[in-house]
mmCIF file with all atom_site columns, C-alpha atoms in Angstrom:
data_model
loop_
_atom_site.group_PDB
_atom_site.id
_atom_site.type_symbol
_atom_site.label_atom_id
_atom_site.label_alt_id
_atom_site.label_comp_id
_atom_site.label_asym_id
_atom_site.label_entity_id
_atom_site.label_seq_id
_atom_site.pdbx_PDB_ins_code
_atom_site.Cartn_x
_atom_site.Cartn_y
_atom_site.Cartn_z
_atom_site.occupancy
_atom_site.B_iso_or_equiv
_atom_site.pdbx_formal_charge
_atom_site.auth_seq_id
_atom_site.auth_comp_id
_atom_site.auth_asym_id
_atom_site.auth_atom_id
_atom_site.pdbx_PDB_model_num
ATOM 1   C CA . GLU A 1 1   ? 104.336 102.273 81.336  1.00 0.00 ? 1   GLU A CA 1
ATOM 2   C CA . ASP A 1 2   ? 104.634 99.735  84.167  1.00 0.00 ? 2   ASP A CA 1
ATOM 3   C CA . GLN A 1 3   ? 103.394 101.201 87.420  1.00 0.00 ? 3   GLN A CA 1
ATOM 4   C CA . VAL A 1 4   ? 102.601 100.223 91.007  1.00 0.00 ? 4   VAL A CA 1
ATOM 5   C CA . THR A 1 5   ? 100.395 102.235 93.373  1.00 0.00 ? 5   THR A CA 1
ATOM 6   C CA . GLN A 1 6   ? 99.907  101.392 97.041  1.00 0.00 ? 6   GLN A CA 1
ATOM 7   C CA . SER A 1 7   ? 97.167  102.644 99.334  1.00 0.00 ? 7   SER A CA 1
ATOM 8   C CA . PRO A 1 8   ? 96.785  103.954 101.892 1.00 0.00 ? 8   PRO A CA 1
ATOM 9   C CA . GLU A 1 9   ? 100.099 105.724 102.428 1.00 0.00 ? 9   GLU A CA 1
ATOM 10  C CA . ALA A 1 10  ? 99.726  105.306 106.178 1.00 0.00 ? 10  ALA A CA 1
ATOM 11  C CA . LEU A 1 11  ? 97.484  103.189 108.351 1.00 0.00 ? 11  LEU A CA 1
ATOM 12  C CA . ARG A 1 12  ? 96.978  103.254 112.096 1.00 0.00 ? 12  ARG A CA 1
ATOM 13  C CA . LEU A 1 13  ? 95.309  100.284 113.757 1.00 0.00 ? 13  LEU A CA 1
ATOM 14  C CA . GLN A 1 14  ? 94.554  99.211  117.261 1.00 0.00 ? 14  GLN A CA 1
ATOM 15  C CA . GLU A 1 15  ? 95.996  95.904  118.311 1.00 0.00 ? 15  GLU A CA 1
ATOM 16  C CA . GLY A 1 16  ? 93.624  93.184  117.092 1.00 0.00 ? 16  GLY A CA 1
ATOM 17  C CA . GLU A 1 17  ? 91.912  95.411  114.497 1.00 0.00 ? 17  GLU A CA 1
ATOM 18  C CA . SER A 1 18  ? 92.148  93.587  111.153 1.00 0.00 ? 18  SER A CA 1
ATOM 19  C CA . SER A 1 19  ? 92.585  95.496  107.886 1.00 0.00 ? 19  SER A CA 1
ATOM 20  C CA . SER A 1 20  ? 93.946  95.297  104.336 1.00 0.00 ? 20  SER A CA 1
ATOM 21  C CA . LEU A 1 21  ? 96.613  97.074  102.331 1.00 0.00 ? 21  LEU A CA 1
ATOM 22  C CA . ASN A 1 22  ? 96.131  97.570  98.605  1.00 0.00 ? 22  ASN A CA 1
ATOM 23  C CA . CYS A 1 23  ? 98.595  97.332  95.715  1.00 0.00 ? 23  CYS A CA 1
ATOM 24  C CA . SER A 1 24  ? 97.295  98.245  92.257  1.00 0.00 ? 24  SER A CA 1
ATOM 25  C CA . TYR A 1 25  ? 99.484  97.576  89.255  1.00 0.00 ? 25  TYR A CA 1
ATOM 26  C CA . THR A 1 26  ? 99.675  98.037  85.512  1.00 0.00 ? 26  THR A CA 1
ATOM 27  C CA . VAL A 1 27  ? 102.304 95.950  83.800  1.00 0.00 ? 27  VAL A CA 1
ATOM 28  C CA . SER A 1 28  ? 102.842 94.494  80.372  1.00 0.00 ? 28  SER A CA 1
ATOM 29  C CA . GLY A 1 29  ? 102.401 90.900  81.499  1.00 0.00 ? 29  GLY A CA 1
ATOM 30  C CA . LEU A 1 30  ? 102.956 89.958  85.127  1.00 0.00 ? 30  LEU A CA 1
ATOM 31  C CA . ARG A 1 31  ? 105.862 87.668  85.931  1.00 0.00 ? 31  ARG A CA 1
ATOM 32  C CA . GLY A 1 32  ? 105.476 88.037  89.672  1.00 0.00 ? 32  GLY A CA 1
ATOM 33  C CA . LEU A 1 33  ? 104.168 90.323  92.416  1.00 0.00 ? 33  LEU A CA 1
ATOM 34  C CA . PHE A 1 34  ? 106.233 90.678  95.576  1.00 0.00 ? 34  PHE A CA 1
ATOM 35  C CA . TRP A 1 35  ? 105.475 91.843  99.093  1.00 0.00 ? 35  TRP A CA 1
ATOM 36  C CA . TYR A 1 36  ? 108.225 93.053  101.431 1.00 0.00 ? 36  TYR A CA 1
ATOM 37  C CA . ARG A 1 37  ? 108.306 94.305  104.991 1.00 0.00 ? 37  ARG A CA 1
ATOM 38  C CA . GLN A 1 38  ? 110.724 97.091  105.860 1.00 0.00 ? 38  GLN A CA 1
ATOM 39  C CA . ASP A 1 39  ? 111.601 98.241  109.368 1.00 0.00 ? 39  ASP A CA 1
ATOM 40  C CA . PRO A 1 40  ? 113.028 101.769 109.888 1.00 0.00 ? 40  PRO A CA 1
ATOM 41  C CA . GLY A 1 41  ? 116.658 102.031 108.805 1.00 0.00 ? 41  GLY A CA 1
ATOM 42  C CA . LYS A 1 42  ? 116.797 98.507  107.420 1.00 0.00 ? 42  LYS A CA 1
ATOM 43  C CA . GLY A 1 43  ? 116.582 96.787  104.065 1.00 0.00 ? 43  GLY A CA 1
ATOM 44  C CA . PRO A 1 44  ? 113.334 95.221  102.831 1.00 0.00 ? 44  PRO A CA 1
ATOM 45  C CA . GLU A 1 45  ? 112.610 91.707  104.072 1.00 0.00 ? 45  GLU A CA 1
ATOM 46  C CA . PHE A 1 46  ? 110.947 89.316  101.633 1.00 0.00 ? 46  PHE A CA 1
ATOM 47  C CA . LEU A 1 47  ? 107.431 88.134  102.536 1.00 0.00 ? 47  LEU A CA 1
ATOM 48  C CA . PHE A 1 48  ? 105.631 86.644  99.515  1.00 0.00 ? 48  PHE A CA 1
ATOM 49  C CA . THR A 1 49  ? 105.693 86.168  95.760  1.00 0.00 ? 49  THR A CA 1
ATOM 50  C CA . LEU A 1 50  ? 102.418 85.730  93.864  1.00 0.00 ? 50  LEU A CA 1
ATOM 51  C CA . TYR A 1 51  ? 102.417 84.609  90.257  1.00 0.00 ? 51  TYR A CA 1
ATOM 52  C CA . SER A 1 52  ? 98.852  84.361  88.957  1.00 0.00 ? 52  SER A CA 1
ATOM 53  C CA . ALA A 1 53  ? 95.356  85.701  89.646  1.00 0.00 ? 53  ALA A CA 1
ATOM 54  C CA . GLY A 1 54  ? 93.553  83.785  92.338  1.00 0.00 ? 54  GLY A CA 1
ATOM 55  C CA . GLU A 1 55  ? 96.709  82.815  94.165  1.00 0.00 ? 55  GLU A CA 1
ATOM 56  C CA . GLU A 1 56  ? 96.911  83.301  97.934  1.00 0.00 ? 56  GLU A CA 1
ATOM 57  C CA . LYS A 1 57  ? 99.782  82.953  100.400 1.00 0.00 ? 57  LYS A CA 1
ATOM 58  C CA . GLU A 1 58  ? 99.846  83.160  104.175 1.00 0.00 ? 58  GLU A CA 1
ATOM 59  C CA . LYS A 1 59  ? 102.444 83.749  106.839 1.00 0.00 ? 59  LYS A CA 1
ATOM 60  C CA . GLU A 1 60  ? 101.392 84.111  110.467 1.00 0.00 ? 60  GLU A CA 1
ATOM 61  C CA . ARG A 1 61  ? 98.930  87.041  110.592 1.00 0.00 ? 61  ARG A CA 1
ATOM 62  C CA . LEU A 1 62  ? 99.545  88.050  106.965 1.00 0.00 ? 62  LEU A CA 1
ATOM 63  C CA . LYS A 1 63  ? 97.698  86.831  103.887 1.00 0.00 ? 63  LYS A CA 1
ATOM 64  C CA . ALA A 1 64  ? 98.407  88.036  100.363 1.00 0.00 ? 64  ALA A CA 1
ATOM 65  C CA . THR A 1 65  ? 95.962  87.700  97.487  1.00 0.00 ? 65  THR A CA 1
ATOM 66  C CA . LEU A 1 66  ? 96.216  88.542  93.794  1.00 0.00 ? 66  LEU A CA 1
ATOM 67  C CA . THR A 1 67  ? 93.808  89.541  91.032  1.00 0.00 ? 67  THR A CA 1
ATOM 68  C CA . LYS A 1 68  ? 94.558  90.689  87.496  1.00 0.00 ? 68  LYS A CA 1
ATOM 69  C CA . LYS A 1 69  ? 94.767  94.315  88.587  1.00 0.00 ? 69  LYS A CA 1
ATOM 70  C CA . GLU A 1 70  ? 95.660  94.377  92.261  1.00 0.00 ? 70  GLU A CA 1
ATOM 71  C CA . SER A 1 71  ? 96.942  92.590  95.301  1.00 0.00 ? 71  SER A CA 1
ATOM 72  C CA . PHE A 1 72  ? 95.837  92.819  98.904  1.00 0.00 ? 72  PHE A CA 1
ATOM 73  C CA . LEU A 1 73  ? 97.829  92.206  102.033 1.00 0.00 ? 73  LEU A CA 1
ATOM 74  C CA . HIS A 1 74  ? 95.363  91.248  104.752 1.00 0.00 ? 74  HIS A CA 1
ATOM 75  C CA . ILE A 1 75  ? 96.502  91.635  108.331 1.00 0.00 ? 75  ILE A CA 1
ATOM 76  C CA . THR A 1 76  ? 94.451  89.653  110.847 1.00 0.00 ? 76  THR A CA 1
ATOM 77  C CA . ALA A 1 77  ? 94.481  90.653  114.519 1.00 0.00 ? 77  ALA A CA 1
ATOM 78  C CA . PRO A 1 78  ? 97.688  92.681  114.179 1.00 0.00 ? 78  PRO A CA 1
ATOM 79  C CA . LYS A 1 79  ? 100.171 93.137  117.001 1.00 0.00 ? 79  LYS A CA 1
ATOM 80  C CA . PRO A 1 80  ? 102.462 96.110  117.688 1.00 0.00 ? 80  PRO A CA 1
ATOM 81  C CA . GLU A 1 81  ? 105.391 94.125  116.242 1.00 0.00 ? 81  GLU A CA 1
ATOM 82  C CA . ASP A 1 82  ? 103.649 94.172  112.862 1.00 0.00 ? 82  ASP A CA 1
ATOM 83  C CA . SER A 1 83  ? 104.322 97.914  112.694 1.00 0.00 ? 83  SER A CA 1
ATOM 84  C CA . ALA A 1 84  ? 106.503 98.524  109.614 1.00 0.00 ? 84  ALA A CA 1
ATOM 85  C CA . THR A 1 85  ? 106.382 99.779  106.060 1.00 0.00 ? 85  THR A CA 1
ATOM 86  C CA . TYR A 1 86  ? 104.997 97.224  103.609 1.00 0.00 ? 86  TYR A CA 1
ATOM 87  C CA . LEU A 1 87  ? 106.263 97.419  100.040 1.00 0.00 ? 87  LEU A CA 1
ATOM 88  C CA . CYS A 1 88  ? 104.724 95.939  96.923  1.00 0.00 ? 88  CYS A CA 1
ATOM 89  C CA . ALA A 1 89  ? 106.708 95.345  93.718  1.00 0.00 ? 89  ALA A CA 1
ATOM 90  C CA . VAL A 1 90  ? 106.052 93.785  90.320  1.00 0.00 ? 90  VAL A CA 1
ATOM 91  C CA . GLN A 1 91  ? 108.253 92.046  87.829  1.00 0.00 ? 91  GLN A CA 1
ATOM 92  C CA . ALA A 1 92  ? 107.195 92.287  84.199  1.00 0.00 ? 92  ALA A CA 1
ATOM 93  C CA . ALA A 1 93  ? 107.046 89.216  81.991  1.00 0.00 ? 93  ALA A CA 1
ATOM 94  C CA . SER A 1 94  ? 109.227 91.063  79.499  1.00 0.00 ? 94  SER A CA 1
ATOM 95  C CA . SER A 1 95  ? 111.975 91.359  82.091  1.00 0.00 ? 95  SER A CA 1
ATOM 96  C CA . ASN A 1 96  ? 114.581 88.609  82.067  1.00 0.00 ? 96  ASN A CA 1
ATOM 97  C CA . THR A 1 97  ? 116.789 90.518  84.464  1.00 0.00 ? 97  THR A CA 1
ATOM 98  C CA . GLY A 1 98  ? 114.586 90.345  87.558  1.00 0.00 ? 98  GLY A CA 1
ATOM 99  C CA . LYS A 1 99  ? 114.061 94.093  87.688  1.00 0.00 ? 99  LYS A CA 1
ATOM 100 C CA . LEU A 1 100 ? 111.428 95.036  90.286  1.00 0.00 ? 100 LEU A CA 1
ATOM 101 C CA . ILE A 1 101 ? 109.173 98.058  90.085  1.00 0.00 ? 101 ILE A CA 1
ATOM 102 C CA . PHE A 1 102 ? 108.117 99.268  93.534  1.00 0.00 ? 102 PHE A CA 1
ATOM 103 C CA . GLY A 1 103 ? 105.170 101.133 94.927  1.00 0.00 ? 103 GLY A CA 1
ATOM 104 C CA . GLN A 1 104 ? 105.766 103.843 97.516  1.00 0.00 ? 104 GLN A CA 1
ATOM 105 C CA . GLY A 1 105 ? 104.746 101.658 100.412 1.00 0.00 ? 105 GLY A CA 1
ATOM 106 C CA . THR A 1 106 ? 102.190 101.674 103.219 1.00 0.00 ? 106 THR A CA 1
ATOM 107 C CA . THR A 1 107 ? 103.413 102.550 106.678 1.00 0.00 ? 107 THR A CA 1
ATOM 108 C CA . LEU A 1 108 ? 101.493 100.573 109.261 1.00 0.00 ? 108 LEU A CA 1
ATOM 109 C CA . GLN A 1 109 ? 101.376 101.516 112.933 1.00 0.00 ? 109 GLN A CA 1
ATOM 110 C CA . VAL A 1 110 ? 99.691  99.135  115.363 1.00 0.00 ? 110 VAL A CA 1
ATOM 111 C CA . LYS A 1 111 ? 98.961  100.583 118.795 1.00 0.00 ? 111 LYS A CA 1
ATOM 112 C CA . PRO A 1 112 ? 98.677  98.399  121.883 1.00 0.00 ? 112 PRO A CA 1
ATOM 113 C CA . ASP B 2 1   ? 120.591 81.600  104.904 1.00 0.00 ? 1   ASP B CA 1
ATOM 114 C CA . VAL B 2 2   ? 120.878 83.838  101.913 1.00 0.00 ? 2   VAL B CA 1
ATOM 115 C CA . LYS B 2 3   ? 122.936 86.926  102.454 1.00 0.00 ? 3   LYS B CA 1
ATOM 116 C CA . VAL B 2 4   ? 123.439 90.288  100.803 1.00 0.00 ? 4   VAL B CA 1
ATOM 117 C CA . THR B 2 5   ? 125.951 92.443  102.630 1.00 0.00 ? 5   THR B CA 1
ATOM 118 C CA . GLN B 2 6   ? 126.551 96.132  102.136 1.00 0.00 ? 6   GLN B CA 1
ATOM 119 C CA . SER B 2 7   ? 129.902 97.429  103.299 1.00 0.00 ? 7   SER B CA 1
ATOM 120 C CA . SER B 2 8   ? 128.631 100.303 105.455 1.00 0.00 ? 8   SER B CA 1
ATOM 121 C CA . ARG B 2 9   ? 125.447 101.066 107.383 1.00 0.00 ? 9   ARG B CA 1
ATOM 122 C CA . TYR B 2 10  ? 126.181 104.780 107.656 1.00 0.00 ? 10  TYR B CA 1
ATOM 123 C CA . LEU B 2 11  ? 128.453 107.075 105.656 1.00 0.00 ? 11  LEU B CA 1
ATOM 124 C CA . VAL B 2 12  ? 129.087 110.812 105.814 1.00 0.00 ? 12  VAL B CA 1
ATOM 125 C CA . LYS B 2 13  ? 130.940 112.327 102.848 1.00 0.00 ? 13  LYS B CA 1
ATOM 126 C CA . ARG B 2 14  ? 131.771 115.806 101.654 1.00 0.00 ? 14  ARG B CA 1
ATOM 127 C CA . THR B 2 15  ? 130.495 117.410 98.475  1.00 0.00 ? 15  THR B CA 1
ATOM 128 C CA . GLY B 2 16  ? 132.747 116.570 95.558  1.00 0.00 ? 16  GLY B CA 1
ATOM 129 C CA . GLU B 2 17  ? 134.193 113.392 97.067  1.00 0.00 ? 17  GLU B CA 1
ATOM 130 C CA . LYS B 2 18  ? 134.247 110.147 95.108  1.00 0.00 ? 18  LYS B CA 1
ATOM 131 C CA . VAL B 2 19  ? 132.212 107.595 97.029  1.00 0.00 ? 19  VAL B CA 1
ATOM 132 C CA . PHE B 2 20  ? 132.209 103.814 96.742  1.00 0.00 ? 20  PHE B CA 1
ATOM 133 C CA . LEU B 2 21  ? 129.347 101.668 98.033  1.00 0.00 ? 21  LEU B CA 1
ATOM 134 C CA . GLU B 2 22  ? 130.065 97.950  98.038  1.00 0.00 ? 22  GLU B CA 1
ATOM 135 C CA . CYS B 2 23  ? 127.660 95.040  97.935  1.00 0.00 ? 23  CYS B CA 1
ATOM 136 C CA . VAL B 2 24  ? 128.455 91.342  98.201  1.00 0.00 ? 24  VAL B CA 1
ATOM 137 C CA . GLN B 2 25  ? 126.103 88.375  97.838  1.00 0.00 ? 25  GLN B CA 1
ATOM 138 C CA . ASP B 2 26  ? 126.808 84.756  98.648  1.00 0.00 ? 26  ASP B CA 1
ATOM 139 C CA . MET B 2 27  ? 123.995 83.155  96.637  1.00 0.00 ? 27  MET B CA 1
ATOM 140 C CA . ASP B 2 28  ? 125.693 82.908  93.238  1.00 0.00 ? 28  ASP B CA 1
ATOM 141 C CA . HIS B 2 29  ? 122.978 85.126  91.763  1.00 0.00 ? 29  HIS B CA 1
ATOM 142 C CA . GLU B 2 30  ? 123.393 86.420  88.253  1.00 0.00 ? 30  GLU B CA 1
ATOM 143 C CA . ASN B 2 31  ? 121.531 89.708  88.660  1.00 0.00 ? 31  ASN B CA 1
ATOM 144 C CA . MET B 2 32  ? 122.268 92.509  91.076  1.00 0.00 ? 32  MET B CA 1
ATOM 145 C CA . PHE B 2 33  ? 120.669 95.924  91.554  1.00 0.00 ? 33  PHE B CA 1
ATOM 146 C CA . TRP B 2 34  ? 121.231 99.278  93.197  1.00 0.00 ? 34  TRP B CA 1
ATOM 147 C CA . TYR B 2 35  ? 118.228 101.268 94.374  1.00 0.00 ? 35  TYR B CA 1
ATOM 148 C CA . ARG B 2 36  ? 117.919 104.476 96.293  1.00 0.00 ? 36  ARG B CA 1
ATOM 149 C CA . GLN B 2 37  ? 115.038 105.123 98.657  1.00 0.00 ? 37  GLN B CA 1
ATOM 150 C CA . ASP B 2 38  ? 113.726 108.559 99.533  1.00 0.00 ? 38  ASP B CA 1
ATOM 151 C CA . PRO B 2 39  ? 110.637 109.602 101.515 1.00 0.00 ? 39  PRO B CA 1
ATOM 152 C CA . GLY B 2 40  ? 107.639 110.023 99.247  1.00 0.00 ? 40  GLY B CA 1
ATOM 153 C CA . LEU B 2 41  ? 109.502 108.650 96.203  1.00 0.00 ? 41  LEU B CA 1
ATOM 154 C CA . GLY B 2 42  ? 109.861 104.985 97.117  1.00 0.00 ? 42  GLY B CA 1
ATOM 155 C CA . LEU B 2 43  ? 112.600 102.778 95.699  1.00 0.00 ? 43  LEU B CA 1
ATOM 156 C CA . ARG B 2 44  ? 114.073 103.936 92.424  1.00 0.00 ? 44  ARG B CA 1
ATOM 157 C CA . LEU B 2 45  ? 116.424 101.835 90.325  1.00 0.00 ? 45  LEU B CA 1
ATOM 158 C CA . ILE B 2 46  ? 119.836 103.369 89.669  1.00 0.00 ? 46  ILE B CA 1
ATOM 159 C CA . TYR B 2 47  ? 121.724 100.594 87.843  1.00 0.00 ? 47  TYR B CA 1
ATOM 160 C CA . PHE B 2 48  ? 121.605 96.852  87.479  1.00 0.00 ? 48  PHE B CA 1
ATOM 161 C CA . SER B 2 49  ? 123.909 94.119  86.296  1.00 0.00 ? 49  SER B CA 1
ATOM 162 C CA . TYR B 2 50  ? 122.943 90.787  84.770  1.00 0.00 ? 50  TYR B CA 1
ATOM 163 C CA . ASP B 2 51  ? 126.406 89.325  84.472  1.00 0.00 ? 51  ASP B CA 1
ATOM 164 C CA . VAL B 2 52  ? 130.023 90.042  85.269  1.00 0.00 ? 52  VAL B CA 1
ATOM 165 C CA . LYS B 2 53  ? 131.130 93.236  83.531  1.00 0.00 ? 53  LYS B CA 1
ATOM 166 C CA . MET B 2 54  ? 127.610 93.738  82.160  1.00 0.00 ? 54  MET B CA 1
ATOM 167 C CA . LYS B 2 55  ? 125.495 96.652  83.335  1.00 0.00 ? 55  LYS B CA 1
ATOM 168 C CA . GLU B 2 56  ? 122.434 98.628  82.368  1.00 0.00 ? 56  GLU B CA 1
ATOM 169 C CA . LYS B 2 57  ? 121.090 101.979 83.439  1.00 0.00 ? 57  LYS B CA 1
ATOM 170 C CA . GLY B 2 58  ? 118.014 102.078 85.566  1.00 0.00 ? 58  GLY B CA 1
ATOM 171 C CA . ASP B 2 59  ? 115.632 104.991 85.969  1.00 0.00 ? 59  ASP B CA 1
ATOM 172 C CA . ILE B 2 60  ? 117.980 107.496 87.647  1.00 0.00 ? 60  ILE B CA 1
ATOM 173 C CA . PRO B 2 61  ? 121.602 106.773 86.619  1.00 0.00 ? 61  PRO B CA 1
ATOM 174 C CA . GLU B 2 62  ? 122.812 110.377 86.416  1.00 0.00 ? 62  GLU B CA 1
ATOM 175 C CA . GLY B 2 63  ? 125.726 111.030 88.735  1.00 0.00 ? 63  GLY B CA 1
ATOM 176 C CA . TYR B 2 64  ? 126.368 107.324 89.345  1.00 0.00 ? 64  TYR B CA 1
ATOM 177 C CA . SER B 2 65  ? 128.400 104.544 87.814  1.00 0.00 ? 65  SER B CA 1
ATOM 178 C CA . VAL B 2 66  ? 128.816 100.877 88.715  1.00 0.00 ? 66  VAL B CA 1
ATOM 179 C CA . SER B 2 67  ? 131.383 98.121  88.569  1.00 0.00 ? 67  SER B CA 1
ATOM 180 C CA . ARG B 2 68  ? 130.982 94.359  88.551  1.00 0.00 ? 68  ARG B CA 1
ATOM 181 C CA . GLU B 2 69  ? 134.320 92.589  88.209  1.00 0.00 ? 69  GLU B CA 1
ATOM 182 C CA . LYS B 2 70  ? 133.235 89.460  90.063  1.00 0.00 ? 70  LYS B CA 1
ATOM 183 C CA . LYS B 2 71  ? 129.877 87.724  90.181  1.00 0.00 ? 71  LYS B CA 1
ATOM 184 C CA . GLU B 2 72  ? 129.431 88.194  93.905  1.00 0.00 ? 72  GLU B CA 1
ATOM 185 C CA . ARG B 2 73  ? 130.328 91.882  94.103  1.00 0.00 ? 73  ARG B CA 1
ATOM 186 C CA . PHE B 2 74  ? 128.515 94.940  92.724  1.00 0.00 ? 74  PHE B CA 1
ATOM 187 C CA . SER B 2 75  ? 129.816 98.408  93.468  1.00 0.00 ? 75  SER B CA 1
ATOM 188 C CA . LEU B 2 76  ? 128.033 101.744 93.168  1.00 0.00 ? 76  LEU B CA 1
ATOM 189 C CA . ILE B 2 77  ? 130.218 104.788 92.566  1.00 0.00 ? 77  ILE B CA 1
ATOM 190 C CA . LEU B 2 78  ? 129.267 108.393 93.098  1.00 0.00 ? 78  LEU B CA 1
ATOM 191 C CA . GLU B 2 79  ? 131.772 110.187 90.870  1.00 0.00 ? 79  GLU B CA 1
ATOM 192 C CA . SER B 2 80  ? 131.425 113.538 92.629  1.00 0.00 ? 80  SER B CA 1
ATOM 193 C CA . ALA B 2 81  ? 129.049 113.430 95.571  1.00 0.00 ? 81  ALA B CA 1
ATOM 194 C CA . SER B 2 82  ? 126.389 116.102 95.829  1.00 0.00 ? 82  SER B CA 1
ATOM 195 C CA . THR B 2 83  ? 123.936 116.942 98.588  1.00 0.00 ? 83  THR B CA 1
ATOM 196 C CA . ASN B 2 84  ? 120.992 115.679 96.497  1.00 0.00 ? 84  ASN B CA 1
ATOM 197 C CA . GLN B 2 85  ? 122.551 112.230 96.656  1.00 0.00 ? 85  GLN B CA 1
ATOM 198 C CA . THR B 2 86  ? 121.906 112.041 100.373 1.00 0.00 ? 86  THR B CA 1
ATOM 199 C CA . SER B 2 87  ? 119.705 108.974 100.605 1.00 0.00 ? 87  SER B CA 1
ATOM 200 C CA . MET B 2 88  ? 119.290 105.362 101.687 1.00 0.00 ? 88  MET B CA 1
ATOM 201 C CA . TYR B 2 89  ? 120.999 103.055 99.188  1.00 0.00 ? 89  TYR B CA 1
ATOM 202 C CA . LEU B 2 90  ? 119.821 99.470  98.852  1.00 0.00 ? 90  LEU B CA 1
ATOM 203 C CA . CYS B 2 91  ? 121.513 96.609  97.052  1.00 0.00 ? 91  CYS B CA 1
ATOM 204 C CA . ALA B 2 92  ? 119.569 93.544  95.905  1.00 0.00 ? 92  ALA B CA 1
ATOM 205 C CA . SER B 2 93  ? 120.364 90.312  94.130  1.00 0.00 ? 93  SER B CA 1
ATOM 206 C CA . ILE B 2 94  ? 118.154 87.829  92.309  1.00 0.00 ? 94  ILE B CA 1
ATOM 207 C CA . ARG B 2 95  ? 118.298 84.601  90.381  1.00 0.00 ? 95  ARG B CA 1
ATOM 208 C CA . PRO B 2 96  ? 115.469 85.190  87.894  1.00 0.00 ? 96  PRO B CA 1
ATOM 209 C CA . SER B 2 97  ? 114.363 81.566  87.956  1.00 0.00 ? 97  SER B CA 1
ATOM 210 C CA . GLN B 2 98  ? 113.738 81.909  91.691  1.00 0.00 ? 98  GLN B CA 1
ATOM 211 C CA . ARG B 2 99  ? 111.683 85.083  91.242  1.00 0.00 ? 99  ARG B CA 1
ATOM 212 C CA . GLN B 2 100 ? 112.809 86.305  94.617  1.00 0.00 ? 100 GLN B CA 1
ATOM 213 C CA . ALA B 2 101 ? 114.983 89.333  95.301  1.00 0.00 ? 101 ALA B CA 1
ATOM 214 C CA . PHE B 2 102 ? 117.002 89.655  98.492  1.00 0.00 ? 102 PHE B CA 1
ATOM 215 C CA . PHE B 2 103 ? 118.128 92.972  99.859  1.00 0.00 ? 103 PHE B CA 1
ATOM 216 C CA . GLY B 2 104 ? 121.071 94.137  101.893 1.00 0.00 ? 104 GLY B CA 1
ATOM 217 C CA . GLN B 2 105 ? 120.635 96.087  105.103 1.00 0.00 ? 105 GLN B CA 1
ATOM 218 C CA . GLY B 2 106 ? 121.037 99.434  103.371 1.00 0.00 ? 106 GLY B CA 1
ATOM 219 C CA . THR B 2 107 ? 123.588 102.252 103.509 1.00 0.00 ? 107 THR B CA 1
ATOM 220 C CA . ARG B 2 108 ? 122.456 105.613 104.802 1.00 0.00 ? 108 ARG B CA 1
ATOM 221 C CA . LEU B 2 109 ? 124.620 108.142 102.956 1.00 0.00 ? 109 LEU B CA 1
ATOM 222 C CA . THR B 2 110 ? 124.770 111.778 104.008 1.00 0.00 ? 110 THR B CA 1
ATOM 223 C CA . VAL B 2 111 ? 126.581 114.261 101.770 1.00 0.00 ? 111 VAL B CA 1
ATOM 224 C CA . VAL B 2 112 ? 127.495 117.506 103.510 1.00 0.00 ? 112 VAL B CA 1
#
């Protein structure tokens, strides 16, 4: 069964304290791994898509990496405005409909 | 800019009412999805559609139906609303070749 597990569930950081969020997955062939940011009461906002092991993508203070079993979202010198829930999702190679399977998310709080 | 628009941000309905949630996308995407999001459970797929008038059940279709009469519009229908359908509902659309799903802003539905 295709599955996505994110850890930790919640993370509190001081401003400037770098850390990483983990997304472990089991899927019958990976078509793509997605990272989203979600602010309270809003829909998820697309951040990155990773397609193959070894791939990395960056956006401002965020960097996403991918291995054959997991993905990391590295946050460098975070600011309070980075506080949000970060969602990871996978798309199986067998899916031609674009269906995404989500993890439960990591809620990040960055204190000034 | 790509856009997925859900008809309401907040809805309050009574038990037993028939409820319609509307979603419109302007990206000419083939595939559209309805998810619900609940604390501790993450995003769960209710229904999806890969073409006009075509639909498939997701993981939790009970108590819901959908309609897709036009490519840009995907409606979620709660046949007889119940309190356990109180949730955040999220619509998404994707063109599989782009491997990128875009979400609407969400509808917070409360059934009393």
